[in-house]
Amino acid sequence: MTIEFWLAIAGLLAAALAILLPPLFKTAALHDADGEQRNKAIARQQLAELKQQLQDGILSQSQFDAQYQELQLALLDEIQQDAPTQAPARSASGRWAIPLVGVALPLLSLYLYLTLGEPEAMAKAELAQNQAKAADNVQNMVAALAQRLQQQPEDLEGWMMLGRAYLYMQQYDNAAQAFAELNRRKPNDPAVMLHYADALSMARNGQMRGEPAELVDQALKLVPEDHTALWLGGMAKAEAGDYGQAIAYWQKLSAMLPEQDETKQQLQKMIAMAEAEQGAGAASAPAAPVEIKVDAGLAAELKSKADPADTLFVYAQAVTGPKMPLAIVKKQVKDLPLQTVLNDSMAMQPQTHLADFKQLRIVARISKSGNAMPQPGDLIGTAEVNLDGSQSAAVNLTIDRELK
């Protein structure tokens, strides 16, 4: 709490004492002023009645004078009886409360604040404000760095800083794009490949299949003792169902770490889980993987409704069963006409495989919003394929209708 805060507290206490204490210092007579005014009002009323009786002839002048004199004497006696003969003694009563109020009020206020209040509220508010300012500063600096790299793309260290900053801000798509650019400009660098694989995996909700796993494999060939490469390599192999290789990578990494390292304890748990999965899957051999070659194009009458930068999704889903894509590729309209392959490495869920379903629907959809869920205005084309035990298939489809 700052000096300004305590000064404000002192000011409020002084104002409270200024209101409460002055009445305790008053020495004015404590006689009943209201009673005196009431007696005078009664006397005036009685005098008015005497005057009316005099005018009406009920009283003679001598009777009026006598009763008027009696009224004056009675009023004088009552005023004298109300005189403040003991005013000094009575006015002093209550003075004992002055020091009590002056000391107890500040102490009680401070006790209640420390007990019921939040002494660190201002510090916490200031910390939150500083954190918000720091976040804004980071965003501004990252935006400035990204703009500078557009003008100076040969700055390799700048691309590394940009990718790491996006990872820190949890903007994984942007981080993956930054590391992809760095990987293109600085190929075969293990550190770059591992950063790229990590960002790309996070952008895909932690999935390592496909390009992230390939990048990690390349890095492991160059730096087989690298901690990050062994960690990610184990994750990729476990996701692919190769638990034996995952365990080998993690055991190798665990042996390189000191006993007190928390990562070593986490590795042991992951190894135990992989061994359990390996034992559970040993009884049943996995189905042979399936590959589907897709040729996708856009109908001429719909080309005016698609922008080259619009998102293009090509995916496979079960004709009967869950409608979540079993394998998916994300491109852009500018990539059309497109030739691609759908296989289990592009699976949305590692436990599902194309070979688990006999009939598949292949979908190509253009989304202006980039949303994975179909929206009105999306352009779409579909085709069905019957695997019937086959491990490969080829599909031609045309995007030829608009979702309403």
PDB file of N, CA, C and O in Angstrom, residues 206-245:
ATOM      1  N   GLY A 206      -2.346 -30.769 -30.833  1.00  0.00           N
ATOM      2  CA  GLY A 206      -1.419 -31.720 -30.243  1.00  0.00           C
ATOM      3  C   GLY A 206      -1.120 -32.944 -31.078  1.00  0.00           C
ATOM      4  O   GLY A 206      -0.381 -33.822 -30.638  1.00  0.00           O
ATOM      5  N   GLN A 207      -1.656 -33.033 -32.275  1.00  0.00           N
ATOM      6  CA  GLN A 207      -1.435 -34.204 -33.125  1.00  0.00           C
ATOM      7  C   GLN A 207      -0.073 -34.119 -33.822  1.00  0.00           C
ATOM      8  O   GLN A 207       0.283 -33.080 -34.377  1.00  0.00           O
ATOM      9  N   MET A 208       0.659 -35.230 -33.787  1.00  0.00           N
ATOM     10  CA  MET A 208       1.990 -35.283 -34.372  1.00  0.00           C
ATOM     11  C   MET A 208       2.015 -35.967 -35.731  1.00  0.00           C
ATOM     12  O   MET A 208       3.035 -35.927 -36.429  1.00  0.00           O
ATOM     13  N   ARG A 209       0.920 -36.606 -36.124  1.00  0.00           N
ATOM     14  CA  ARG A 209       0.921 -37.364 -37.376  1.00  0.00           C
ATOM     15  C   ARG A 209       1.202 -36.450 -38.566  1.00  0.00           C
ATOM     16  O   ARG A 209       0.838 -35.279 -38.575  1.00  0.00           O
ATOM     17  N   GLY A 210       1.811 -37.019 -39.581  1.00  0.00           N
ATOM     18  CA  GLY A 210       2.070 -36.273 -40.800  1.00  0.00           C
ATOM     19  C   GLY A 210       3.345 -35.466 -40.723  1.00  0.00           C
ATOM     20  O   GLY A 210       4.401 -35.953 -40.281  1.00  0.00           O
ATOM     21  N   GLU A 211       3.281 -34.209 -41.124  1.00  0.00           N
ATOM     22  CA  GLU A 211       4.477 -33.380 -41.234  1.00  0.00           C
ATOM     23  C   GLU A 211       5.218 -33.195 -39.910  1.00  0.00           C
ATOM     24  O   GLU A 211       6.462 -33.247 -39.892  1.00  0.00           O
ATOM     25  N   PRO A 212       4.539 -32.974 -38.766  1.00  0.00           N
ATOM     26  CA  PRO A 212       5.309 -32.844 -37.515  1.00  0.00           C
ATOM     27  C   PRO A 212       6.167 -34.069 -37.225  1.00  0.00           C
ATOM     28  O   PRO A 212       7.332 -33.946 -36.836  1.00  0.00           O
ATOM     29  N   ALA A 213       5.604 -35.269 -37.396  1.00  0.00           N
ATOM     30  CA  ALA A 213       6.373 -36.491 -37.147  1.00  0.00           C
ATOM     31  C   ALA A 213       7.534 -36.620 -38.121  1.00  0.00           C
ATOM     32  O   ALA A 213       8.639 -37.049 -37.734  1.00  0.00           O
ATOM     33  N   GLU A 214       7.335 -36.242 -39.369  1.00  0.00           N
ATOM     34  CA  GLU A 214       8.405 -36.307 -40.358  1.00  0.00           C
ATOM     35  C   GLU A 214       9.548 -35.358 -39.999  1.00  0.00           C
ATOM     36  O   GLU A 214      10.739 -35.705 -40.124  1.00  0.00           O
ATOM     37  N   LEU A 215       9.204 -34.166 -39.524  1.00  0.00           N
ATOM     38  CA  LEU A 215      10.234 -33.202 -39.124  1.00  0.00           C
ATOM     39  C   LEU A 215      11.040 -33.727 -37.941  1.00  0.00           C
ATOM     40  O   LEU A 215      12.276 -33.573 -37.891  1.00  0.00           O
ATOM     41  N   VAL A 216      10.361 -34.338 -36.980  1.00  0.00           N
ATOM     42  CA  VAL A 216      11.059 -34.882 -35.810  1.00  0.00           C
ATOM     43  C   VAL A 216      11.984 -36.022 -36.227  1.00  0.00           C
ATOM     44  O   VAL A 216      13.119 -36.127 -35.732  1.00  0.00           O
ATOM     45  N   ASP A 217      11.525 -36.890 -37.128  1.00  0.00           N
ATOM     46  CA  ASP A 217      12.377 -37.984 -37.604  1.00  0.00           C
ATOM     47  C   ASP A 217      13.641 -37.444 -38.263  1.00  0.00           C
ATOM     48  O   ASP A 217      14.752 -37.965 -38.042  1.00  0.00           O
ATOM     49  N   GLN A 218      13.506 -36.397 -39.069  1.00  0.00           N
ATOM     50  CA  GLN A 218      14.671 -35.801 -39.716  1.00  0.00           C
ATOM     51  C   GLN A 218      15.632 -35.218 -38.682  1.00  0.00           C
ATOM     52  O   GLN A 218      16.856 -35.365 -38.783  1.00  0.00           O
ATOM     53  N   ALA A 219      15.073 -34.561 -37.643  1.00  0.00           N
ATOM     54  CA  ALA A 219      15.921 -33.961 -36.615  1.00  0.00           C
ATOM     55  C   ALA A 219      16.652 -35.050 -35.819  1.00  0.00           C
ATOM     56  O   ALA A 219      17.834 -34.893 -35.470  1.00  0.00           O
ATOM     57  N   LEU A 220      15.979 -36.177 -35.540  1.00  0.00           N
ATOM     58  CA  LEU A 220      16.612 -37.252 -34.772  1.00  0.00           C
ATOM     59  C   LEU A 220      17.793 -37.861 -35.524  1.00  0.00           C
ATOM     60  O   LEU A 220      18.765 -38.313 -34.901  1.00  0.00           O
ATOM     61  N   LYS A 221      17.734 -37.873 -36.828  1.00  0.00           N
ATOM     62  CA  LYS A 221      18.850 -38.392 -37.612  1.00  0.00           C
ATOM     63  C   LYS A 221      20.064 -37.478 -37.491  1.00  0.00           C
ATOM     64  O   LYS A 221      21.213 -37.938 -37.561  1.00  0.00           O
ATOM     65  N   LEU A 222      19.802 -36.173 -37.314  1.00  0.00           N
ATOM     66  CA  LEU A 222      20.897 -35.203 -37.216  1.00  0.00           C
ATOM     67  C   LEU A 222      21.401 -35.058 -35.789  1.00  0.00           C
ATOM     68  O   LEU A 222      22.609 -34.890 -35.557  1.00  0.00           O
ATOM     69  N   VAL A 223      20.478 -35.097 -34.815  1.00  0.00           N
ATOM     70  CA  VAL A 223      20.869 -34.926 -33.410  1.00  0.00           C
ATOM     71  C   VAL A 223      20.170 -36.004 -32.579  1.00  0.00           C
ATOM     72  O   VAL A 223      19.187 -35.741 -31.876  1.00  0.00           O
ATOM     73  N   PRO A 224      20.663 -37.234 -32.623  1.00  0.00           N
ATOM     74  CA  PRO A 224      19.976 -38.350 -31.942  1.00  0.00           C
ATOM     75  C   PRO A 224      19.984 -38.236 -30.424  1.00  0.00           C
ATOM     76  O   PRO A 224      19.237 -38.970 -29.765  1.00  0.00           O
ATOM     77  N   GLU A 225      20.776 -37.348 -29.853  1.00  0.00           N
ATOM     78  CA  GLU A 225      20.831 -37.195 -28.396  1.00  0.00           C
ATOM     79  C   GLU A 225      20.049 -35.974 -27.916  1.00  0.00           C
ATOM     80  O   GLU A 225      20.040 -35.691 -26.702  1.00  0.00           O
ATOM     81  N   ASP A 226      19.399 -35.264 -28.803  1.00  0.00           N
ATOM     82  CA  ASP A 226      18.698 -34.035 -28.416  1.00  0.00           C
ATOM     83  C   ASP A 226      17.476 -34.372 -27.560  1.00  0.00           C
ATOM     84  O   ASP A 226      16.662 -35.231 -27.920  1.00  0.00           O
ATOM     85  N   HIS A 227      17.333 -33.673 -26.441  1.00  0.00           N
ATOM     86  CA  HIS A 227      16.244 -33.959 -25.506  1.00  0.00           C
ATOM     87  C   HIS A 227      14.868 -33.700 -26.137  1.00  0.00           C
ATOM     88  O   HIS A 227      13.953 -34.528 -26.021  1.00  0.00           O
ATOM     89  N   THR A 228      14.735 -32.547 -26.786  1.00  0.00           N
ATOM     90  CA  THR A 228      13.448 -32.210 -27.394  1.00  0.00           C
ATOM     91  C   THR A 228      13.089 -33.195 -28.500  1.00  0.00           C
ATOM     92  O   THR A 228      11.932 -33.614 -28.637  1.00  0.00           O
ATOM     93  N   ALA A 229      14.091 -33.576 -29.307  1.00  0.00           N
ATOM     94  CA  ALA A 229      13.838 -34.522 -30.398  1.00  0.00           C
ATOM     95  C   ALA A 229      13.383 -35.877 -29.852  1.00  0.00           C
ATOM     96  O   ALA A 229      12.457 -36.498 -30.380  1.00  0.00           O
ATOM     97  N   LEU A 230      14.005 -36.346 -28.776  1.00  0.00           N
ATOM     98  CA  LEU A 230      13.613 -37.632 -28.189  1.00  0.00           C
ATOM     99  C   LEU A 230      12.210 -37.556 -27.582  1.00  0.00           C
ATOM    100  O   LEU A 230      11.420 -38.495 -27.695  1.00  0.00           O
ATOM    101  N   TRP A 231      11.913 -36.433 -26.939  1.00  0.00           N
ATOM    102  CA  TRP A 231      10.581 -36.261 -26.340  1.00  0.00           C
ATOM    103  C   TRP A 231       9.505 -36.275 -27.436  1.00  0.00           C
ATOM    104  O   TRP A 231       8.538 -37.037 -27.356  1.00  0.00           O
ATOM    105  N   LEU A 232       9.670 -35.405 -28.453  1.00  0.00           N
ATOM    106  CA  LEU A 232       8.677 -35.331 -29.526  1.00  0.00           C
ATOM    107  C   LEU A 232       8.644 -36.615 -30.348  1.00  0.00           C
ATOM    108  O   LEU A 232       7.577 -37.033 -30.813  1.00  0.00           O
ATOM    109  N   GLY A 233       9.813 -37.244 -30.532  1.00  0.00           N
ATOM    110  CA  GLY A 233       9.850 -38.505 -31.270  1.00  0.00           C
ATOM    111  C   GLY A 233       9.025 -39.576 -30.576  1.00  0.00           C
ATOM    112  O   GLY A 233       8.287 -40.336 -31.227  1.00  0.00           O
ATOM    113  N   GLY A 234       9.131 -39.654 -29.246  1.00  0.00           N
ATOM    114  CA  GLY A 234       8.309 -40.602 -28.503  1.00  0.00           C
ATOM    115  C   GLY A 234       6.827 -40.296 -28.623  1.00  0.00           C
ATOM    116  O   GLY A 234       6.002 -41.213 -28.771  1.00  0.00           O
ATOM    117  N   MET A 235       6.469 -38.994 -28.576  1.00  0.00           N
ATOM    118  CA  MET A 235       5.065 -38.612 -28.718  1.00  0.00           C
ATOM    119  C   MET A 235       4.532 -39.029 -30.093  1.00  0.00           C
ATOM    120  O   MET A 235       3.417 -39.557 -30.213  1.00  0.00           O
ATOM    121  N   ALA A 236       5.333 -38.790 -31.131  1.00  0.00           N
ATOM    122  CA  ALA A 236       4.896 -39.133 -32.487  1.00  0.00           C
ATOM    123  C   ALA A 236       4.716 -40.636 -32.651  1.00  0.00           C
ATOM    124  O   ALA A 236       3.739 -41.100 -33.247  1.00  0.00           O
ATOM    125  N   LYS A 237       5.664 -41.423 -32.117  1.00  0.00           N
ATOM    126  CA  LYS A 237       5.564 -42.873 -32.258  1.00  0.00           C
ATOM    127  C   LYS A 237       4.394 -43.435 -31.452  1.00  0.00           C
ATOM    128  O   LYS A 237       3.700 -44.355 -31.901  1.00  0.00           O
ATOM    129  N   ALA A 238       4.161 -42.907 -30.265  1.00  0.00           N
ATOM    130  CA  ALA A 238       3.033 -43.376 -29.454  1.00  0.00           C
ATOM    131  C   ALA A 238       1.708 -43.062 -30.141  1.00  0.00           C
ATOM    132  O   ALA A 238       0.786 -43.880 -30.147  1.00  0.00           O
ATOM    133  N   GLU A 239       1.622 -41.885 -30.749  1.00  0.00           N
ATOM    134  CA  GLU A 239       0.389 -41.527 -31.457  1.00  0.00           C
ATOM    135  C   GLU A 239       0.161 -42.440 -32.654  1.00  0.00           C
ATOM    136  O   GLU A 239      -0.988 -42.772 -32.994  1.00  0.00           O
ATOM    137  N   ALA A 240       1.237 -42.845 -33.291  1.00  0.00           N
ATOM    138  CA  ALA A 240       1.124 -43.740 -34.447  1.00  0.00           C
ATOM    139  C   ALA A 240       0.917 -45.195 -34.044  1.00  0.00           C
ATOM    140  O   ALA A 240       0.743 -46.050 -34.916  1.00  0.00           O
ATOM    141  N   GLY A 241       0.948 -45.490 -32.751  1.00  0.00           N
ATOM    142  CA  GLY A 241       0.756 -46.862 -32.291  1.00  0.00           C
ATOM    143  C   GLY A 241       2.028 -47.672 -32.193  1.00  0.00           C
ATOM    144  O   GLY A 241       1.988 -48.856 -31.846  1.00  0.00           O
ATOM    145  N   ASP A 242       3.183 -47.049 -32.464  1.00  0.00           N
ATOM    146  CA  ASP A 242       4.464 -47.742 -32.373  1.00  0.00           C
ATOM    147  C   ASP A 242       5.013 -47.544 -30.950  1.00  0.00           C
ATOM    148  O   ASP A 242       5.959 -46.779 -30.714  1.00  0.00           O
ATOM    149  N   TYR A 243       4.399 -48.236 -30.008  1.00  0.00           N
ATOM    150  CA  TYR A 243       4.739 -48.026 -28.602  1.00  0.00           C
ATOM    151  C   TYR A 243       6.146 -48.507 -28.273  1.00  0.00           C
ATOM    152  O   TYR A 243       6.803 -47.930 -27.381  1.00  0.00           O
ATOM    153  N   GLY A 244       6.629 -49.533 -28.957  1.00  0.00           N
ATOM    154  CA  GLY A 244       7.980 -50.016 -28.703  1.00  0.00           C
ATOM    155  C   GLY A 244       9.017 -48.944 -28.967  1.00  0.00           C
ATOM    156  O   GLY A 244       9.920 -48.718 -28.150  1.00  0.00           O
ATOM    157  N   GLN A 245       8.898 -48.243 -30.105  1.00  0.00           N
ATOM    158  CA  GLN A 245       9.855 -47.193 -30.432  1.00  0.00           C
ATOM    159  C   GLN A 245       9.674 -45.991 -29.515  1.00  0.00           C
ATOM    160  O   GLN A 245      10.649 -45.327 -29.134  1.00  0.00           O
TER     161      GLN A 245
END
